[in-house]
Every structure is written in C-alpha cells, then in structure tokens.
mmCIF file of C-alpha atoms in Angstrom:
data_model
loop_
_atom_site.group_PDB
_atom_site.id
_atom_site.type_symbol
_atom_site.label_atom_id
_atom_site.label_comp_id
_atom_site.label_asym_id
_atom_site.label_seq_id
_atom_site.Cartn_x
_atom_site.Cartn_y
_atom_site.Cartn_z
ATOM 1 C CA MET A 1 -29.284 -37.905 22.953
ATOM 2 C CA LYS A 2 -27.802 -39.166 19.661
ATOM 3 C CA TRP A 3 -26.355 -37.075 16.872
ATOM 4 C CA MET A 4 -25.355 -37.894 13.322
ATOM 5 C CA ARG A 5 -22.020 -36.430 12.330
ATOM 6 C CA PHE A 6 -21.208 -35.503 8.725
ATOM 7 C CA ARG A 7 -17.422 -35.088 8.491
ATOM 8 C CA ILE A 8 -15.924 -33.453 5.389
ATOM 9 C CA ARG A 9 -12.272 -33.614 4.371
ATOM 10 C CA THR A 10 -11.190 -30.332 2.777
ATOM 11 C CA ASN A 11 -8.334 -27.831 2.971
ATOM 12 C CA GLU A 12 -7.690 -25.024 5.448
ATOM 13 C CA GLU A 13 -8.392 -22.305 2.886
ATOM 14 C CA SER A 14 -11.909 -23.605 2.184
ATOM 15 C CA GLU A 15 -13.188 -23.922 5.755
ATOM 16 C CA ASP A 16 -15.172 -20.689 5.808
ATOM 17 C CA ILE A 17 -16.815 -21.002 2.401
ATOM 18 C CA ILE A 18 -17.939 -24.601 3.077
ATOM 19 C CA VAL A 19 -19.420 -23.609 6.435
ATOM 20 C CA SER A 20 -21.292 -20.771 4.671
ATOM 21 C CA TYR A 21 -22.580 -22.979 1.861
ATOM 22 C CA LEU A 22 -23.831 -25.746 4.111
ATOM 23 C CA GLU A 23 -25.806 -23.297 6.224
ATOM 24 C CA ASP A 24 -28.136 -23.174 3.195
ATOM 25 C CA ILE A 25 -29.182 -26.804 3.860
ATOM 26 C CA GLY A 26 -29.578 -26.445 7.623
ATOM 27 C CA LEU A 27 -26.073 -27.228 8.873
ATOM 28 C CA GLU A 28 -24.356 -24.810 11.227
ATOM 29 C CA GLY A 29 -21.986 -24.736 14.155
ATOM 30 C CA ALA A 30 -19.138 -26.643 12.500
ATOM 31 C CA GLN A 31 -16.419 -28.377 14.471
ATOM 32 C CA ILE A 32 -13.099 -27.656 12.752
ATOM 33 C CA GLU A 33 -9.995 -29.838 12.928
ATOM 34 C CA ASP A 34 -6.840 -28.485 11.291
ATOM 35 C CA ASN A 35 -3.242 -27.480 11.949
ATOM 36 C CA VAL A 36 -3.912 -23.754 12.278
ATOM 37 C CA PRO A 37 -2.967 -22.619 15.808
ATOM 38 C CA LEU A 38 -5.594 -20.685 17.757
ATOM 39 C CA SER A 39 -4.707 -17.093 18.521
ATOM 40 C CA ALA A 40 -5.301 -15.508 21.901
ATOM 41 C CA GLN A 41 -8.279 -13.668 20.395
ATOM 42 C CA ASP A 42 -9.711 -16.936 19.046
ATOM 43 C CA LYS A 43 -9.591 -18.455 22.510
ATOM 44 C CA GLU A 44 -11.191 -15.377 24.063
ATOM 45 C CA GLN A 45 -13.990 -14.970 21.512
ATOM 46 C CA MET A 46 -14.848 -18.599 20.702
ATOM 47 C CA PHE A 47 -16.080 -21.612 22.591
ATOM 48 C CA ILE A 48 -13.395 -24.283 22.207
ATOM 49 C CA ASP A 49 -14.374 -27.898 22.752
ATOM 50 C CA ALA A 50 -10.991 -29.520 22.271
ATOM 51 C CA PRO A 51 -8.591 -31.255 24.677
ATOM 52 C CA GLU A 52 -5.209 -29.750 25.411
ATOM 53 C CA LEU A 53 -2.642 -32.254 24.119
ATOM 54 C CA GLU A 54 0.595 -32.872 25.929
ATOM 55 C CA PRO A 55 3.744 -32.643 23.797
ATOM 56 C CA ASP A 56 4.150 -36.429 23.832
ATOM 57 C CA ASP A 57 0.455 -37.146 23.257
ATOM 58 C CA ASN A 58 -0.028 -39.515 20.330
ATOM 59 C CA GLY A 59 -3.309 -37.897 19.303
ATOM 60 C CA PRO A 60 -4.688 -37.803 15.772
ATOM 61 C CA VAL A 61 -2.278 -36.288 13.248
ATOM 62 C CA ILE A 62 -3.728 -34.102 10.498
ATOM 63 C CA GLU A 63 -1.674 -33.429 7.394
ATOM 64 C CA LYS A 64 -0.486 -29.882 6.840
ATOM 65 C CA GLY A 65 -3.045 -27.914 4.836
ATOM 66 C CA VAL A 66 -5.800 -30.505 5.394
ATOM 67 C CA ALA A 67 -8.916 -29.694 7.435
ATOM 68 C CA TYR A 68 -11.931 -31.673 8.623
ATOM 69 C CA LEU A 69 -15.313 -30.028 9.159
ATOM 70 C CA SER A 70 -17.900 -31.878 11.257
ATOM 71 C CA PHE A 71 -21.589 -30.965 11.281
ATOM 72 C CA PHE A 72 -24.073 -32.517 13.716
ATOM 73 C CA LEU A 73 -27.811 -33.162 13.493
ATOM 74 C CA GLU A 74 -29.959 -34.762 16.200
ATOM 75 C CA ILE A 75 -31.432 -38.180 15.376
ATOM 76 C CA ASP A 76 -35.030 -38.788 16.458
ATOM 77 C CA ASP A 77 -36.664 -42.139 17.335
ATOM 78 C CA ASP A 78 -37.569 -42.726 13.678
ATOM 79 C CA ASN A 79 -33.951 -42.226 12.576
ATOM 80 C CA MET A 80 -34.848 -38.886 10.999
ATOM 81 C CA LEU A 81 -32.844 -35.656 11.149
ATOM 82 C CA THR A 82 -34.312 -32.237 11.919
ATOM 83 C CA VAL A 83 -33.092 -29.174 10.003
ATOM 84 C CA SER A 84 -34.123 -25.515 9.995
ATOM 85 C CA LEU A 85 -34.336 -23.982 6.523
ATOM 86 C CA PRO A 86 -35.214 -20.460 5.319
ATOM 87 C CA ASP A 87 -38.396 -20.082 3.271
ATOM 88 C CA GLU A 88 -38.963 -17.515 0.505
ATOM 89 C CA ASN A 89 -39.559 -14.794 3.098
ATOM 90 C CA GLY A 90 -36.416 -15.584 5.051
ATOM 91 C CA GLU A 91 -38.349 -17.175 7.922
ATOM 92 C CA TYR A 92 -36.917 -20.441 9.273
ATOM 93 C CA VAL A 93 -39.059 -23.569 9.144
ATOM 94 C CA THR A 94 -38.328 -27.029 10.551
ATOM 95 C CA GLU A 95 -38.192 -30.014 8.219
ATOM 96 C CA LYS A 96 -37.283 -33.708 8.490
ATOM 97 C CA ARG A 97 -34.615 -35.408 6.377
ATOM 98 C CA THR A 98 -33.314 -38.966 6.152
ATOM 99 C CA PRO A 99 -29.554 -39.398 6.629
ATOM 100 C CA GLU A 100 -29.313 -40.365 2.943
ATOM 101 C CA GLN A 101 -31.114 -37.191 1.853
ATOM 102 C CA MET A 102 -28.825 -35.085 4.010
ATOM 103 C CA GLN A 103 -25.692 -36.700 2.666
ATOM 104 C CA GLU A 104 -26.872 -36.186 -0.898
ATOM 105 C CA ALA A 105 -27.658 -32.516 -0.179
ATOM 106 C CA ILE A 106 -24.132 -32.043 1.196
ATOM 107 C CA ARG A 107 -22.668 -33.775 -1.849
ATOM 108 C CA GLU A 108 -24.586 -31.439 -4.174
ATOM 109 C CA LYS A 109 -23.395 -28.308 -2.359
ATOM 110 C CA LEU A 110 -19.783 -29.506 -2.412
ATOM 111 C CA SER A 111 -20.083 -30.304 -6.118
ATOM 112 C CA GLU A 112 -21.334 -26.754 -6.713
ATOM 113 C CA LEU A 113 -18.316 -25.368 -4.851
ATOM 114 C CA LYS A 114 -15.911 -27.590 -6.774
ATOM 115 C CA SER A 115 -17.134 -26.044 -10.029
ATOM 116 C CA PHE A 116 -15.294 -22.806 -9.213
ATOM 117 C CA SER A 117 -12.974 -23.521 -6.273
ATOM 118 C CA ASP A 118 -10.431 -26.097 -5.122
ATOM 119 C CA ILE A 119 -11.867 -27.473 -1.876
ATOM 120 C CA GLY A 120 -9.580 -30.488 -1.645
ATOM 121 C CA ASP A 121 -10.984 -34.009 -1.342
ATOM 122 C CA GLY A 122 -14.521 -33.008 -0.415
ATOM 123 C CA THR A 123 -15.115 -36.569 0.773
ATOM 124 C CA ILE A 124 -17.886 -37.168 3.328
ATOM 125 C CA SER A 125 -17.945 -39.690 6.186
ATOM 126 C CA VAL A 126 -20.969 -40.317 8.395
ATOM 127 C CA ASP A 127 -21.168 -41.710 11.922
ATOM 128 C CA VAL A 128 -23.267 -41.482 15.080
ATOM 129 C CA THR A 129 -22.086 -39.908 18.312
ATOM 130 C CA GLU A 130 -23.602 -39.364 21.747
ATOM 131 C CA ASP A 131 -24.491 -36.320 23.833
ATOM 132 C CA ILE A 132 -22.877 -33.103 22.476
ATOM 133 C CA ASP A 133 -25.133 -30.445 23.934
ATOM 134 C CA TRP A 134 -22.676 -27.699 23.012
ATOM 135 C CA ILE A 135 -23.838 -27.890 19.408
ATOM 136 C CA ASN A 136 -27.153 -26.286 20.446
ATOM 137 C CA ASN A 137 -25.482 -23.711 22.673
ATOM 138 C CA TRP A 138 -22.628 -22.355 20.547
ATOM 139 C CA LYS A 139 -24.359 -19.046 19.862
ATOM 140 C CA GLN A 140 -24.082 -17.981 23.502
ATOM 141 C CA TYR A 141 -20.293 -17.889 23.084
ATOM 142 C CA PHE A 142 -20.367 -15.117 20.511
ATOM 143 C CA HIS A 143 -19.717 -11.893 22.429
ATOM 144 C CA LYS A 144 -19.250 -8.265 21.480
ATOM 145 C CA PHE A 145 -15.806 -7.287 20.248
ATOM 146 C CA PHE A 146 -13.983 -4.360 18.654
ATOM 147 C CA ILE A 147 -12.453 -3.926 15.226
ATOM 148 C CA ASP A 148 -10.329 -0.867 16.005
ATOM 149 C CA ASP A 149 -13.002 1.713 17.004
ATOM 150 C CA ILE A 150 -15.980 -0.274 15.638
ATOM 151 C CA LEU A 151 -18.023 -2.230 18.181
ATOM 152 C CA VAL A 152 -19.578 -5.431 16.807
ATOM 153 C CA ILE A 153 -22.359 -6.603 19.095
ATOM 154 C CA PRO A 154 -25.082 -9.307 19.007
ATOM 155 C CA SER A 155 -28.680 -8.541 19.941
ATOM 156 C CA TRP A 156 -28.468 -10.306 23.316
ATOM 157 C CA GLU A 157 -25.726 -8.049 24.687
ATOM 158 C CA LYS A 158 -25.784 -4.415 25.774
ATOM 159 C CA GLU A 159 -23.250 -1.666 25.316
ATOM 160 C CA SER A 160 -21.401 -0.702 28.468
ATOM 161 C CA GLU A 161 -20.366 2.852 29.293
ATOM 162 C CA GLU A 162 -16.803 1.856 28.428
ATOM 163 C CA ASP A 163 -17.994 0.572 25.037
ATOM 164 C CA GLN A 164 -19.763 3.842 24.309
ATOM 165 C CA ASN A 165 -16.643 5.832 25.156
ATOM 166 C CA LYS A 166 -14.435 3.662 22.952
ATOM 167 C CA ALA A 167 -16.713 3.066 19.956
ATOM 168 C CA ASN A 168 -17.130 5.554 17.117
ATOM 169 C CA MET A 169 -19.487 3.155 15.344
ATOM 170 C CA VAL A 170 -21.629 0.157 16.328
ATOM 171 C CA LEU A 171 -22.432 -2.798 14.035
ATOM 172 C CA HIS A 172 -25.354 -4.962 15.185
ATOM 173 C CA ILE A 173 -25.180 -8.546 13.943
ATOM 174 C CA ASP A 174 -26.248 -12.001 15.120
ATOM 175 C CA PRO A 175 -24.120 -14.963 13.991
ATOM 176 C CA GLY A 176 -27.078 -17.319 13.691
ATOM 177 C CA THR A 177 -28.674 -15.302 10.899
ATOM 178 C CA ALA A 178 -25.694 -14.733 8.632
ATOM 179 C CA PHE A 179 -22.499 -16.084 7.155
ATOM 180 C CA GLY A 180 -20.087 -13.615 8.719
ATOM 181 C CA THR A 181 -19.705 -11.564 11.881
ATOM 182 C CA GLY A 182 -16.620 -9.483 11.100
ATOM 183 C CA MET A 183 -14.492 -11.494 13.500
ATOM 184 C CA HIS A 184 -12.418 -13.213 10.826
ATOM 185 C CA GLU A 185 -9.071 -11.635 9.898
ATOM 186 C CA THR A 186 -9.996 -11.443 6.203
ATOM 187 C CA THR A 187 -13.103 -9.377 6.974
ATOM 188 C CA GLN A 188 -11.198 -7.061 9.280
ATOM 189 C CA LEU A 189 -8.567 -6.440 6.610
ATOM 190 C CA CYS A 190 -11.334 -5.396 4.171
ATOM 191 C CA ILE A 191 -13.029 -3.191 6.758
ATOM 192 C CA ARG A 192 -9.855 -1.178 7.332
ATOM 193 C CA MET A 193 -9.410 -0.619 3.599
ATOM 194 C CA LEU A 194 -13.054 0.419 3.174
ATOM 195 C CA LYS A 195 -12.720 2.854 6.045
ATOM 196 C CA LYS A 196 -9.718 4.409 4.306
ATOM 197 C CA TYR A 197 -11.132 4.660 0.762
ATOM 198 C CA VAL A 198 -14.913 5.156 1.103
ATOM 199 C CA THR A 199 -16.201 8.700 0.502
ATOM 200 C CA LYS A 200 -19.666 10.249 0.452
ATOM 201 C CA ASP A 201 -19.808 9.689 -3.333
ATOM 202 C CA THR A 202 -18.739 6.027 -3.291
ATOM 203 C CA VAL A 203 -20.760 3.466 -5.230
ATOM 204 C CA LEU A 204 -19.639 0.040 -3.994
ATOM 205 C CA LEU A 205 -19.791 -3.469 -5.445
ATOM 206 C CA ASP A 206 -19.451 -6.245 -2.851
ATOM 207 C CA VAL A 207 -18.747 -9.608 -4.540
ATOM 208 C CA GLY A 208 -19.621 -12.560 -2.313
ATOM 209 C CA THR A 209 -21.471 -10.305 0.095
ATOM 210 C CA GLY A 210 -22.693 -13.081 2.440
ATOM 211 C CA SER A 211 -24.170 -11.406 5.496
ATOM 212 C CA GLY A 212 -23.643 -7.943 4.034
ATOM 213 C CA VAL A 213 -21.208 -6.852 6.748
ATOM 214 C CA LEU A 214 -18.815 -5.095 4.376
ATOM 215 C CA SER A 215 -21.509 -3.270 2.396
ATOM 216 C CA ILE A 216 -23.364 -2.231 5.538
ATOM 217 C CA LEU A 217 -20.205 -0.828 7.095
ATOM 218 C CA ALA A 218 -19.295 0.955 3.848
ATOM 219 C CA LEU A 219 -22.721 2.620 3.914
ATOM 220 C CA MET A 220 -22.196 3.495 7.577
ATOM 221 C CA PHE A 221 -18.827 5.019 6.586
ATOM 222 C CA GLY A 222 -20.770 7.284 4.207
ATOM 223 C CA ALA A 223 -20.935 5.445 0.855
ATOM 224 C CA ARG A 224 -23.789 6.576 -1.404
ATOM 225 C CA HIS A 225 -24.932 3.143 -2.630
ATOM 226 C CA ALA A 226 -23.937 -0.539 -2.502
ATOM 227 C CA VAL A 227 -24.619 -3.559 -4.694
ATOM 228 C CA GLY A 228 -23.950 -7.054 -3.386
ATOM 229 C CA THR A 229 -23.679 -10.311 -5.315
ATOM 230 C CA ASP A 230 -23.643 -13.834 -3.925
ATOM 231 C CA LEU A 231 -24.107 -17.389 -5.182
ATOM 232 C CA ASP A 232 -26.271 -18.394 -2.218
ATOM 233 C CA LYS A 233 -29.900 -17.255 -2.084
ATOM 234 C CA CYS A 234 -29.735 -17.365 1.725
ATOM 235 C CA ALA A 235 -27.688 -14.178 1.522
ATOM 236 C CA VAL A 236 -30.875 -12.250 0.689
ATOM 237 C CA PRO A 237 -32.685 -12.680 4.033
ATOM 238 C CA ALA A 238 -29.377 -12.447 5.897
ATOM 239 C CA VAL A 239 -28.577 -9.100 4.314
ATOM 240 C CA LYS A 240 -32.133 -7.836 4.816
ATOM 241 C CA GLU A 241 -32.082 -8.613 8.531
ATOM 242 C CA ASN A 242 -28.681 -7.046 9.063
ATOM 243 C CA MET A 243 -29.727 -3.928 7.142
ATOM 244 C CA GLU A 244 -32.762 -3.572 9.415
ATOM 245 C CA ASN A 245 -30.657 -4.134 12.530
ATOM 246 C CA ASN A 246 -28.336 -1.317 11.493
ATOM 247 C CA GLY A 247 -30.886 1.175 10.177
ATOM 248 C CA ILE A 248 -29.898 0.877 6.494
ATOM 249 C CA SER A 249 -32.752 1.782 4.148
ATOM 250 C CA GLU A 250 -33.661 -0.627 1.326
ATOM 251 C CA ASP A 251 -32.844 1.897 -1.409
ATOM 252 C CA LYS A 252 -29.198 2.014 -0.289
ATOM 253 C CA PHE A 253 -28.324 -1.650 -0.862
ATOM 254 C CA GLU A 254 -29.250 -3.886 -3.810
ATOM 255 C CA MET A 255 -28.726 -7.677 -3.733
ATOM 256 C CA MET A 256 -28.226 -9.969 -6.744
ATOM 257 C CA ILE A 257 -27.876 -13.749 -6.806
ATOM 258 C CA GLY A 258 -25.596 -15.337 -9.413
ATOM 259 C CA ASN A 259 -21.995 -15.852 -10.496
ATOM 260 C CA ILE A 260 -20.513 -12.619 -11.794
ATOM 261 C CA ILE A 261 -17.476 -14.486 -13.182
ATOM 262 C CA ASP A 262 -19.277 -16.322 -15.967
ATOM 263 C CA ASP A 263 -22.928 -15.218 -15.983
ATOM 264 C CA LYS A 264 -23.406 -12.449 -18.583
ATOM 265 C CA GLN A 265 -26.871 -11.619 -17.210
ATOM 266 C CA VAL A 266 -25.411 -10.949 -13.759
ATOM 267 C CA GLN A 267 -22.582 -8.899 -15.275
ATOM 268 C CA ASP A 268 -25.048 -6.790 -17.260
ATOM 269 C CA LYS A 269 -27.307 -6.283 -14.256
ATOM 270 C CA VAL A 270 -24.387 -5.248 -12.062
ATOM 271 C CA GLY A 271 -23.271 -2.765 -14.713
ATOM 272 C CA TYR A 272 -20.014 -1.607 -16.271
ATOM 273 C CA ASP A 273 -17.550 1.204 -15.497
ATOM 274 C CA LYS A 274 -19.713 2.423 -12.614
ATOM 275 C CA TYR A 275 -18.116 1.417 -9.302
ATOM 276 C CA ASP A 276 -15.717 3.526 -7.262
ATOM 277 C CA ILE A 277 -14.819 0.513 -5.096
ATOM 278 C CA VAL A 278 -15.135 -3.229 -5.621
ATOM 279 C CA VAL A 279 -14.514 -5.398 -2.550
ATOM 280 C CA ALA A 280 -14.175 -9.184 -2.742
ATOM 281 C CA ASN A 281 -13.519 -11.212 0.387
ATOM 282 C CA ILE A 282 -13.433 -14.664 -1.220
ATOM 283 C CA LEU A 283 -10.986 -17.529 -1.732
ATOM 284 C CA ALA A 284 -7.796 -16.920 -3.696
ATOM 285 C CA ASN A 285 -8.852 -19.572 -6.214
ATOM 286 C CA VAL A 286 -11.938 -17.478 -6.988
ATOM 287 C CA LEU A 287 -10.162 -14.107 -6.930
ATOM 288 C CA VAL A 288 -7.820 -15.124 -9.762
ATOM 289 C CA PRO A 289 -10.561 -15.617 -12.426
ATOM 290 C CA LEU A 290 -12.687 -12.843 -10.874
ATOM 291 C CA THR A 291 -10.090 -10.088 -11.179
ATOM 292 C CA PRO A 292 -10.063 -9.566 -14.988
ATOM 293 C CA VAL A 293 -13.879 -9.580 -14.936
ATOM 294 C CA ILE A 294 -14.066 -6.931 -12.210
ATOM 295 C CA LEU A 295 -11.922 -4.627 -14.318
ATOM 296 C CA ASN A 296 -15.033 -4.055 -16.473
ATOM 297 C CA ASN A 297 -17.136 -2.995 -13.483
ATOM 298 C CA LEU A 298 -14.666 -0.514 -11.998
ATOM 299 C CA LYS A 299 -14.517 3.125 -12.995
ATOM 300 C CA SER A 300 -11.200 4.522 -14.148
ATOM 301 C CA GLY A 301 -9.345 5.263 -10.900
ATOM 302 C CA GLY A 302 -11.555 2.810 -9.010
ATOM 303 C CA ILE A 303 -10.259 0.847 -6.017
ATOM 304 C CA TYR A 304 -10.234 -2.972 -5.927
ATOM 305 C CA ILE A 305 -9.995 -4.504 -2.429
ATOM 306 C CA THR A 306 -9.378 -8.262 -2.201
ATOM 307 C CA SER A 307 -9.028 -10.518 0.822
ATOM 308 C CA GLY A 308 -9.697 -14.104 1.827
ATOM 309 C CA ILE A 309 -6.154 -14.852 0.654
ATOM 310 C CA ILE A 310 -4.165 -17.399 2.667
ATOM 311 C CA ASP A 311 -0.532 -16.230 2.821
ATOM 312 C CA THR A 312 0.713 -19.071 0.611
ATOM 313 C CA LYS A 313 -1.502 -17.717 -2.212
ATOM 314 C CA GLU A 314 -0.366 -14.083 -1.939
ATOM 315 C CA GLU A 315 1.893 -14.096 -5.014
ATOM 316 C CA GLU A 316 -0.769 -15.848 -7.130
ATOM 317 C CA VAL A 317 -3.398 -13.183 -6.389
ATOM 318 C CA LYS A 318 -0.872 -10.367 -6.671
ATOM 319 C CA LYS A 319 -0.002 -11.642 -10.170
ATOM 320 C CA ALA A 320 -3.718 -11.657 -11.103
ATOM 321 C CA HIS A 321 -3.946 -7.960 -10.144
ATOM 322 C CA LEU A 322 -0.850 -7.086 -12.174
ATOM 323 C CA ASP A 323 -1.868 -9.213 -15.175
ATOM 324 C CA ALA A 324 -5.174 -7.319 -15.289
ATOM 325 C CA GLY A 325 -3.250 -4.039 -15.522
ATOM 326 C CA LEU A 326 -4.096 -2.897 -11.997
ATOM 327 C CA GLU A 327 -1.729 -0.778 -9.914
ATOM 328 C CA ILE A 328 -1.138 -2.359 -6.498
ATOM 329 C CA LEU A 329 -1.501 0.244 -3.748
ATOM 330 C CA GLU A 330 -1.334 -1.720 -0.495
ATOM 331 C CA ILE A 331 -0.721 -5.227 0.818
ATOM 332 C CA HIS A 332 -1.582 -6.012 4.437
ATOM 333 C CA HIS A 333 -1.255 -9.122 6.589
ATOM 334 C CA GLN A 334 -3.158 -10.295 9.649
ATOM 335 C CA GLY A 335 -2.435 -13.742 11.040
ATOM 336 C CA ASP A 336 -2.133 -16.128 8.079
ATOM 337 C CA TRP A 337 -4.282 -13.913 5.834
ATOM 338 C CA VAL A 338 -3.542 -11.229 3.259
ATOM 339 C CA SER A 339 -5.404 -8.354 1.616
ATOM 340 C CA ILE A 340 -4.307 -6.768 -1.655
ATOM 341 C CA THR A 341 -5.687 -3.373 -2.703
ATOM 342 C CA SER A 342 -5.126 -1.965 -6.182
ATOM 343 C CA ARG A 343 -6.369 0.767 -8.523
ATOM 344 C CA LYS A 344 -7.632 0.757 -12.106
ATOM 345 C CA ASN A 345 -5.668 3.300 -14.128
#
C-alpha cells in the first residue's frame, strides 16, 4: 500500500490550527514532529508512532520552535488520491484528487491562515511512502478521559461504574467529526474558567468555536444561550452533531461563519454590548487584534476568557488585555500553555 505524504513546515504554536484547517479539505490524523516533550498524559491518551532515541542517537534535529506536520493520503493504481469531504448537509462523501490538486488546496488553506496568523514558513514538501496502516486506525486510540469531574467519552466506549461515581457531567464527542476533543491543555484551561463564571443567565460568545466543545459545556453548566463564530464552514456540521450527541436543543446555540475581527457584517450579526462571557481559544497572534474588537461585544462587567497562548506569548496577550482597558482577573498555566481571564469595567 502506497501513501502520499504532504509535509508542512510551521511553528509549534500553529500545529493545532493547521490540523483543524486542513480537515476541511479531507486531511486528518497528522503526524507531528517538534521539540515539545510528550507528557505522561499524552503517552497514555495518544497513539505514538515514534522511535525512542538513545541519548547519543544522531537522529533528525528540529530547530527550537519549528514543527513539521505530515498528512497522508492513499495512492490508487491511477495515481489518484481519495479524500472524504463534508457536503452541504454535513454528510461525508468520497472524492478523487490528483496530487497537484491536493497540493494546491493545501497551499490555498495555508495562504488563508497566513492572512491573519503567523504560521512560520508554511512550505510544503511531497513524497511517497509505504505501508502506514496506523493512519487509518488512529481513531481507536482516542479513549475516555476526565477533565476534573467531567467525563469526555467517544461513542464507541461505555461508562463504567467507577466513571459514573466520579463524573458529575458527561461530554459525548467523537474526534473524527470535529476539530477538538477537550484533551488539549488550552481547552481544559477554558473549561475551568467557564465552570467558574457561567451562571443561569449567561449569554456566551465563543470565538473560533470549532467543534463547539466550549459552548456545549457552558450550556451544560447552565448558560442561557451561546453564539459561536468560526472561519471554517466545517464547524457547522461538527457543532450540530456534537449538540445532538449531548442533548443540546437548536435554539440554545447559534453558529456564524466569518471573521469577527474585520468583517462588519459578522460583528453586526453577533451584536454589541450583549455578552456576559466571551471565550476565545485561539492563537496568541489572533488574540491580540481580536481583543479590542471583543470589547464592543461584551457587556459592562462581562468576562473575557482567552487561551491558546503559548507561554512565550503570555506578556504579549496580557498587554493586549490591558491596552483594551480590561481588568485582568486570573492567569493560569498548564504545561506550556496559558489562559488569561479579564473583565470589562
């Protein structure tokens, strides 16, 4: 079995957003090469297909801060690539692409990202590799896990009696149908802040909602209503499926596609001075221009929760909060990631 590998040079901070964006064109299950050490939880929760290097091993050296993302597609006898893409109804259909078409599609998505975020080089290399069956099987390695007292569980697993005793809340989500599972540190940081600040009267704005995990949990915590925005139209079916899986009614959660930073139509549709909480789990490079815009959406006294911030960017995002006149309430760290929560006075 032969596979075509599309390898992208980027930076560590942009790994997640590139993986999310390229899912829109049928690429998923990225192989990541970087200098970020795996935590014990990473090793327990993820399927790792990487050799253990001895201290004196002269293996490939990757520059600090640089990351390589590899995506694989099977090559058929006609040298065509098969991809699964969502249609207008969110159903996945199989289509054929030439390697040239696929490379151009990747280039277009990276160009779109570069328009609002520093993703490093963004250069693409293409080669052919042999049998890597794990690329079709990665989903079986996603298992249930806890975020404090919240059980996150895929559809193919069942709750044990121990789970039921430990969990105060259960979030049902499948990684193959969305951009986020809640496993990443940045998401967990946001979840803890939402749990602290959400009330029964909360109207929430979720910028860069992706799979809808944060909005869905906020509604499960008791929020009255949520609005999500995202640049990627694939967020719509992802959110819809996860709402259904968790018993969230359609009238509770409204989705909008577009860039709230510079699109006046999106800003108007989202609305002004109406949100008790705005949460944004995005890259630091996006949070900086986003923050003064969000000030217009928040009510007086509203809470602004930001994450997706690599620790080296903490001061830059903190300054953006302060420059916008926000009062910083809390700063939390988990691994290499930071969340900053502030209030509009």
